[in-house]
């Protein structure tokens, strides 16, 4: 199944996708959009482009596991995306993904403007890979 993930941001939203084997998440693109009204349509376009059959949206929980305003916004976004596309949307805890993305970019020596433009895409890839790993484990049990 082709699965697409979304790392929501205020100005940049990262998109990642996996192939039908669900083996490896790969960066797809960054959507530059500040308007919360326009963003769902742009992400829905990416769903069509990738032929995604399932959408994973990063859920920004607080470190103590509670959910704040950002998590509420992510859930509302996911709901709107399901309405627009007719495709199931699931939430994936994204705690620590941006830090992991920055650490990865440090090891690849990605700096400056390029780093700013790809960190959300890398975070979306980590969110999706975490989801794929969890999905694989649940099938094995």
PDB file of C-alpha atoms in Angstrom:
ATOM      1  CA  UNK A   1       0.000   0.000   0.000  1.00  0.00           C
ATOM      2  CA  UNK A   2       1.305   3.478  -0.820  1.00  0.00           C
ATOM      3  CA  UNK A   3       1.321   5.539   2.369  1.00  0.00           C
ATOM      4  CA  UNK A   4       1.986   9.275   2.568  1.00  0.00           C
ATOM      5  CA  UNK A   5       2.933  11.203   5.693  1.00  0.00           C
ATOM      6  CA  UNK A   6       2.495  14.848   6.588  1.00  0.00           C
ATOM      7  CA  UNK A   7       4.606  16.913   8.984  1.00  0.00           C
ATOM      8  CA  UNK A   8       2.522  20.045   9.513  1.00  0.00           C
ATOM      9  CA  UNK A   9       4.253  23.376   9.882  1.00  0.00           C
ATOM     10  CA  UNK A  10       3.212  27.009  10.105  1.00  0.00           C
ATOM     11  CA  UNK A  11       4.999  27.929   6.863  1.00  0.00           C
ATOM     12  CA  UNK A  12       6.430  24.652   5.521  1.00  0.00           C
ATOM     13  CA  UNK A  13       4.761  21.237   5.514  1.00  0.00           C
ATOM     14  CA  UNK A  14       6.881  18.182   4.840  1.00  0.00           C
ATOM     15  CA  UNK A  15       5.572  15.263   2.781  1.00  0.00           C
ATOM     16  CA  UNK A  16       7.041  11.754   2.602  1.00  0.00           C
ATOM     17  CA  UNK A  17       5.860   8.592   0.880  1.00  0.00           C
ATOM     18  CA  UNK A  18       6.623   4.881   0.746  1.00  0.00           C
ATOM     19  CA  UNK A  19       6.206   2.432  -2.088  1.00  0.00           C
ATOM     20  CA  UNK A  20       3.731  -0.449  -2.191  1.00  0.00           C
ATOM     21  CA  UNK A  21       6.078  -2.742  -0.239  1.00  0.00           C
ATOM     22  CA  UNK A  22       5.889  -0.400   2.786  1.00  0.00           C
ATOM     23  CA  UNK A  23       9.576  -1.033   3.349  1.00  0.00           C
ATOM     24  CA  UNK A  24      11.162   2.412   3.230  1.00  0.00           C
ATOM     25  CA  UNK A  25       9.908   5.969   3.680  1.00  0.00           C
ATOM     26  CA  UNK A  26      11.339   8.568   1.307  1.00  0.00           C
ATOM     27  CA  UNK A  27      11.115  12.361   1.245  1.00  0.00           C
ATOM     28  CA  UNK A  28       8.651  13.617  -1.366  1.00  0.00           C
ATOM     29  CA  UNK A  29       8.440  17.401  -1.107  1.00  0.00           C
ATOM     30  CA  UNK A  30       7.892  20.468   1.042  1.00  0.00           C
ATOM     31  CA  UNK A  31       4.751  22.525   0.583  1.00  0.00           C
ATOM     32  CA  UNK A  32       5.304  26.224   1.251  1.00  0.00           C
ATOM     33  CA  UNK A  33       1.930  27.515   2.460  1.00  0.00           C
ATOM     34  CA  UNK A  34       1.095  29.717   5.453  1.00  0.00           C
ATOM     35  CA  UNK A  35      -2.687  29.770   4.973  1.00  0.00           C
ATOM     36  CA  UNK A  36      -4.407  27.040   7.016  1.00  0.00           C
ATOM     37  CA  UNK A  37      -7.350  27.326   4.594  1.00  0.00           C
ATOM     38  CA  UNK A  38      -5.253  26.601   1.469  1.00  0.00           C
ATOM     39  CA  UNK A  39      -2.944  23.951   2.932  1.00  0.00           C
ATOM     40  CA  UNK A  40      -5.422  21.022   2.946  1.00  0.00           C
ATOM     41  CA  UNK A  41      -6.038  21.478  -0.799  1.00  0.00           C
ATOM     42  CA  UNK A  42      -2.308  21.505  -1.529  1.00  0.00           C
ATOM     43  CA  UNK A  43      -1.727  18.384   0.553  1.00  0.00           C
ATOM     44  CA  UNK A  44      -4.717  16.723  -1.171  1.00  0.00           C
ATOM     45  CA  UNK A  45      -2.947  17.401  -4.491  1.00  0.00           C
ATOM     46  CA  UNK A  46       0.117  15.563  -3.154  1.00  0.00           C
ATOM     47  CA  UNK A  47      -2.161  12.655  -2.171  1.00  0.00           C
ATOM     48  CA  UNK A  48      -3.346  12.442  -5.787  1.00  0.00           C
ATOM     49  CA  UNK A  49       0.197  12.821  -7.202  1.00  0.00           C
ATOM     50  CA  UNK A  50       1.544   9.981  -5.053  1.00  0.00           C
ATOM     51  CA  UNK A  51      -1.574   7.815  -5.413  1.00  0.00           C
ATOM     52  CA  UNK A  52      -1.540   7.418  -1.626  1.00  0.00           C
ATOM     53  CA  UNK A  53      -3.926   4.866  -0.165  1.00  0.00           C
ATOM     54  CA  UNK A  54      -3.402   5.904   3.478  1.00  0.00           C
ATOM     55  CA  UNK A  55      -2.312   9.196   5.043  1.00  0.00           C
ATOM     56  CA  UNK A  56      -0.282   9.498   8.246  1.00  0.00           C
ATOM     57  CA  UNK A  57      -0.337  12.892   9.965  1.00  0.00           C
ATOM     58  CA  UNK A  58       2.237  13.725  12.610  1.00  0.00           C
ATOM     59  CA  UNK A  59       0.678  14.310  16.032  1.00  0.00           C
ATOM     60  CA  UNK A  60       2.679  16.888  17.996  1.00  0.00           C
ATOM     61  CA  UNK A  61       2.223  15.679  21.560  1.00  0.00           C
ATOM     62  CA  UNK A  62       3.894  17.380  24.502  1.00  0.00           C
ATOM     63  CA  UNK A  63       6.838  15.505  26.003  1.00  0.00           C
ATOM     64  CA  UNK A  64       4.595  14.334  28.884  1.00  0.00           C
ATOM     65  CA  UNK A  65       2.195  12.757  26.359  1.00  0.00           C
ATOM     66  CA  UNK A  66      -0.525  15.385  26.712  1.00  0.00           C
ATOM     67  CA  UNK A  67      -2.007  17.154  23.706  1.00  0.00           C
ATOM     68  CA  UNK A  68      -2.056  20.918  23.278  1.00  0.00           C
ATOM     69  CA  UNK A  69      -3.284  23.322  20.634  1.00  0.00           C
ATOM     70  CA  UNK A  70      -0.909  22.012  17.954  1.00  0.00           C
ATOM     71  CA  UNK A  71      -2.230  18.467  18.413  1.00  0.00           C
ATOM     72  CA  UNK A  72      -5.820  19.700  18.183  1.00  0.00           C
ATOM     73  CA  UNK A  73      -4.944  21.547  14.961  1.00  0.00           C
ATOM     74  CA  UNK A  74      -3.268  18.402  13.553  1.00  0.00           C
ATOM     75  CA  UNK A  75      -6.363  16.290  14.310  1.00  0.00           C
ATOM     76  CA  UNK A  76      -8.617  18.897  12.660  1.00  0.00           C
ATOM     77  CA  UNK A  77      -6.313  18.999   9.641  1.00  0.00           C
ATOM     78  CA  UNK A  78      -6.375  15.189   9.359  1.00  0.00           C
ATOM     79  CA  UNK A  79     -10.157  15.189   9.501  1.00  0.00           C
ATOM     80  CA  UNK A  80     -10.363  17.831   6.775  1.00  0.00           C
ATOM     81  CA  UNK A  81      -7.902  15.875   4.633  1.00  0.00           C
ATOM     82  CA  UNK A  82     -10.031  12.731   4.921  1.00  0.00           C
ATOM     83  CA  UNK A  83     -13.098  14.755   3.869  1.00  0.00           C
ATOM     84  CA  UNK A  84     -11.241  16.172   0.851  1.00  0.00           C
ATOM     85  CA  UNK A  85      -9.651  12.939  -0.342  1.00  0.00           C
ATOM     86  CA  UNK A  86     -11.907  10.165   0.933  1.00  0.00           C
ATOM     87  CA  UNK A  87      -8.761   8.423   2.176  1.00  0.00           C
ATOM     88  CA  UNK A  88      -8.275   7.223   5.751  1.00  0.00           C
ATOM     89  CA  UNK A  89      -5.988   9.373   7.887  1.00  0.00           C
ATOM     90  CA  UNK A  90      -4.171   8.068  10.949  1.00  0.00           C
ATOM     91  CA  UNK A  91      -2.206   9.983  13.561  1.00  0.00           C
ATOM     92  CA  UNK A  92       1.413   9.166  14.457  1.00  0.00           C
ATOM     93  CA  UNK A  93       3.182  10.550  17.526  1.00  0.00           C
ATOM     94  CA  UNK A  94       5.899  12.844  16.217  1.00  0.00           C
ATOM     95  CA  UNK A  95       7.715  13.648  19.465  1.00  0.00           C
ATOM     96  CA  UNK A  96      11.410  14.040  18.775  1.00  0.00           C
ATOM     97  CA  UNK A  97      11.204  13.800  14.982  1.00  0.00           C
ATOM     98  CA  UNK A  98      12.368  17.369  14.327  1.00  0.00           C
ATOM     99  CA  UNK A  99      15.330  16.898  16.680  1.00  0.00           C
ATOM    100  CA  UNK A 100      16.180  13.618  14.928  1.00  0.00           C
ATOM    101  CA  UNK A 101      15.872  15.380  11.552  1.00  0.00           C
ATOM    102  CA  UNK A 102      18.266  18.134  12.689  1.00  0.00           C
ATOM    103  CA  UNK A 103      20.732  15.516  13.977  1.00  0.00           C
ATOM    104  CA  UNK A 104      20.576  13.709  10.626  1.00  0.00           C
ATOM    105  CA  UNK A 105      21.160  16.972   8.772  1.00  0.00           C
ATOM    106  CA  UNK A 106      24.134  17.677  11.068  1.00  0.00           C
ATOM    107  CA  UNK A 107      25.726  14.359  10.095  1.00  0.00           C
ATOM    108  CA  UNK A 108      25.200  15.120   6.403  1.00  0.00           C
ATOM    109  CA  UNK A 109      26.538  18.664   6.945  1.00  0.00           C
ATOM    110  CA  UNK A 110      23.390  20.255   5.497  1.00  0.00           C
ATOM    111  CA  UNK A 111      23.427  23.907   6.546  1.00  0.00           C
ATOM    112  CA  UNK A 112      21.774  27.276   5.983  1.00  0.00           C
ATOM    113  CA  UNK A 113      18.849  27.812   3.648  1.00  0.00           C
ATOM    114  CA  UNK A 114      18.989  24.275   2.263  1.00  0.00           C
ATOM    115  CA  UNK A 115      18.639  22.884   5.793  1.00  0.00           C
ATOM    116  CA  UNK A 116      15.630  25.080   6.526  1.00  0.00           C
ATOM    117  CA  UNK A 117      13.970  23.908   3.319  1.00  0.00           C
ATOM    118  CA  UNK A 118      14.458  20.176   3.906  1.00  0.00           C
ATOM    119  CA  UNK A 119      14.091  19.677   7.666  1.00  0.00           C
ATOM    120  CA  UNK A 120      10.292  19.310   7.419  1.00  0.00           C
ATOM    121  CA  UNK A 121      10.622  16.802   4.593  1.00  0.00           C
ATOM    122  CA  UNK A 122      13.110  14.783   6.639  1.00  0.00           C
ATOM    123  CA  UNK A 123      10.792  14.975   9.692  1.00  0.00           C
ATOM    124  CA  UNK A 124       7.896  13.673   7.537  1.00  0.00           C
ATOM    125  CA  UNK A 125      10.127  10.798   6.426  1.00  0.00           C
ATOM    126  CA  UNK A 126      10.947   9.927  10.054  1.00  0.00           C
ATOM    127  CA  UNK A 127       7.240  10.074  10.994  1.00  0.00           C
ATOM    128  CA  UNK A 128       6.396   7.702   8.146  1.00  0.00           C
ATOM    129  CA  UNK A 129       9.270   5.318   8.863  1.00  0.00           C
ATOM    130  CA  UNK A 130       8.224   5.155  12.537  1.00  0.00           C
ATOM    131  CA  UNK A 131       4.667   4.364  11.422  1.00  0.00           C
ATOM    132  CA  UNK A 132       5.869   1.687   8.969  1.00  0.00           C
ATOM    133  CA  UNK A 133       8.029   0.073  11.661  1.00  0.00           C
ATOM    134  CA  UNK A 134       5.110   0.050  14.111  1.00  0.00           C
ATOM    135  CA  UNK A 135       2.808  -1.364  11.430  1.00  0.00           C
ATOM    136  CA  UNK A 136       5.277  -4.140  10.595  1.00  0.00           C
ATOM    137  CA  UNK A 137       5.665  -5.070  14.264  1.00  0.00           C
ATOM    138  CA  UNK A 138       1.898  -5.266  14.769  1.00  0.00           C
ATOM    139  CA  UNK A 139       1.633  -7.669  11.797  1.00  0.00           C
ATOM    140  CA  UNK A 140       4.351  -9.900  13.257  1.00  0.00           C
ATOM    141  CA  UNK A 141       2.629 -10.294  16.621  1.00  0.00           C
TER     142      UNK A 141
END
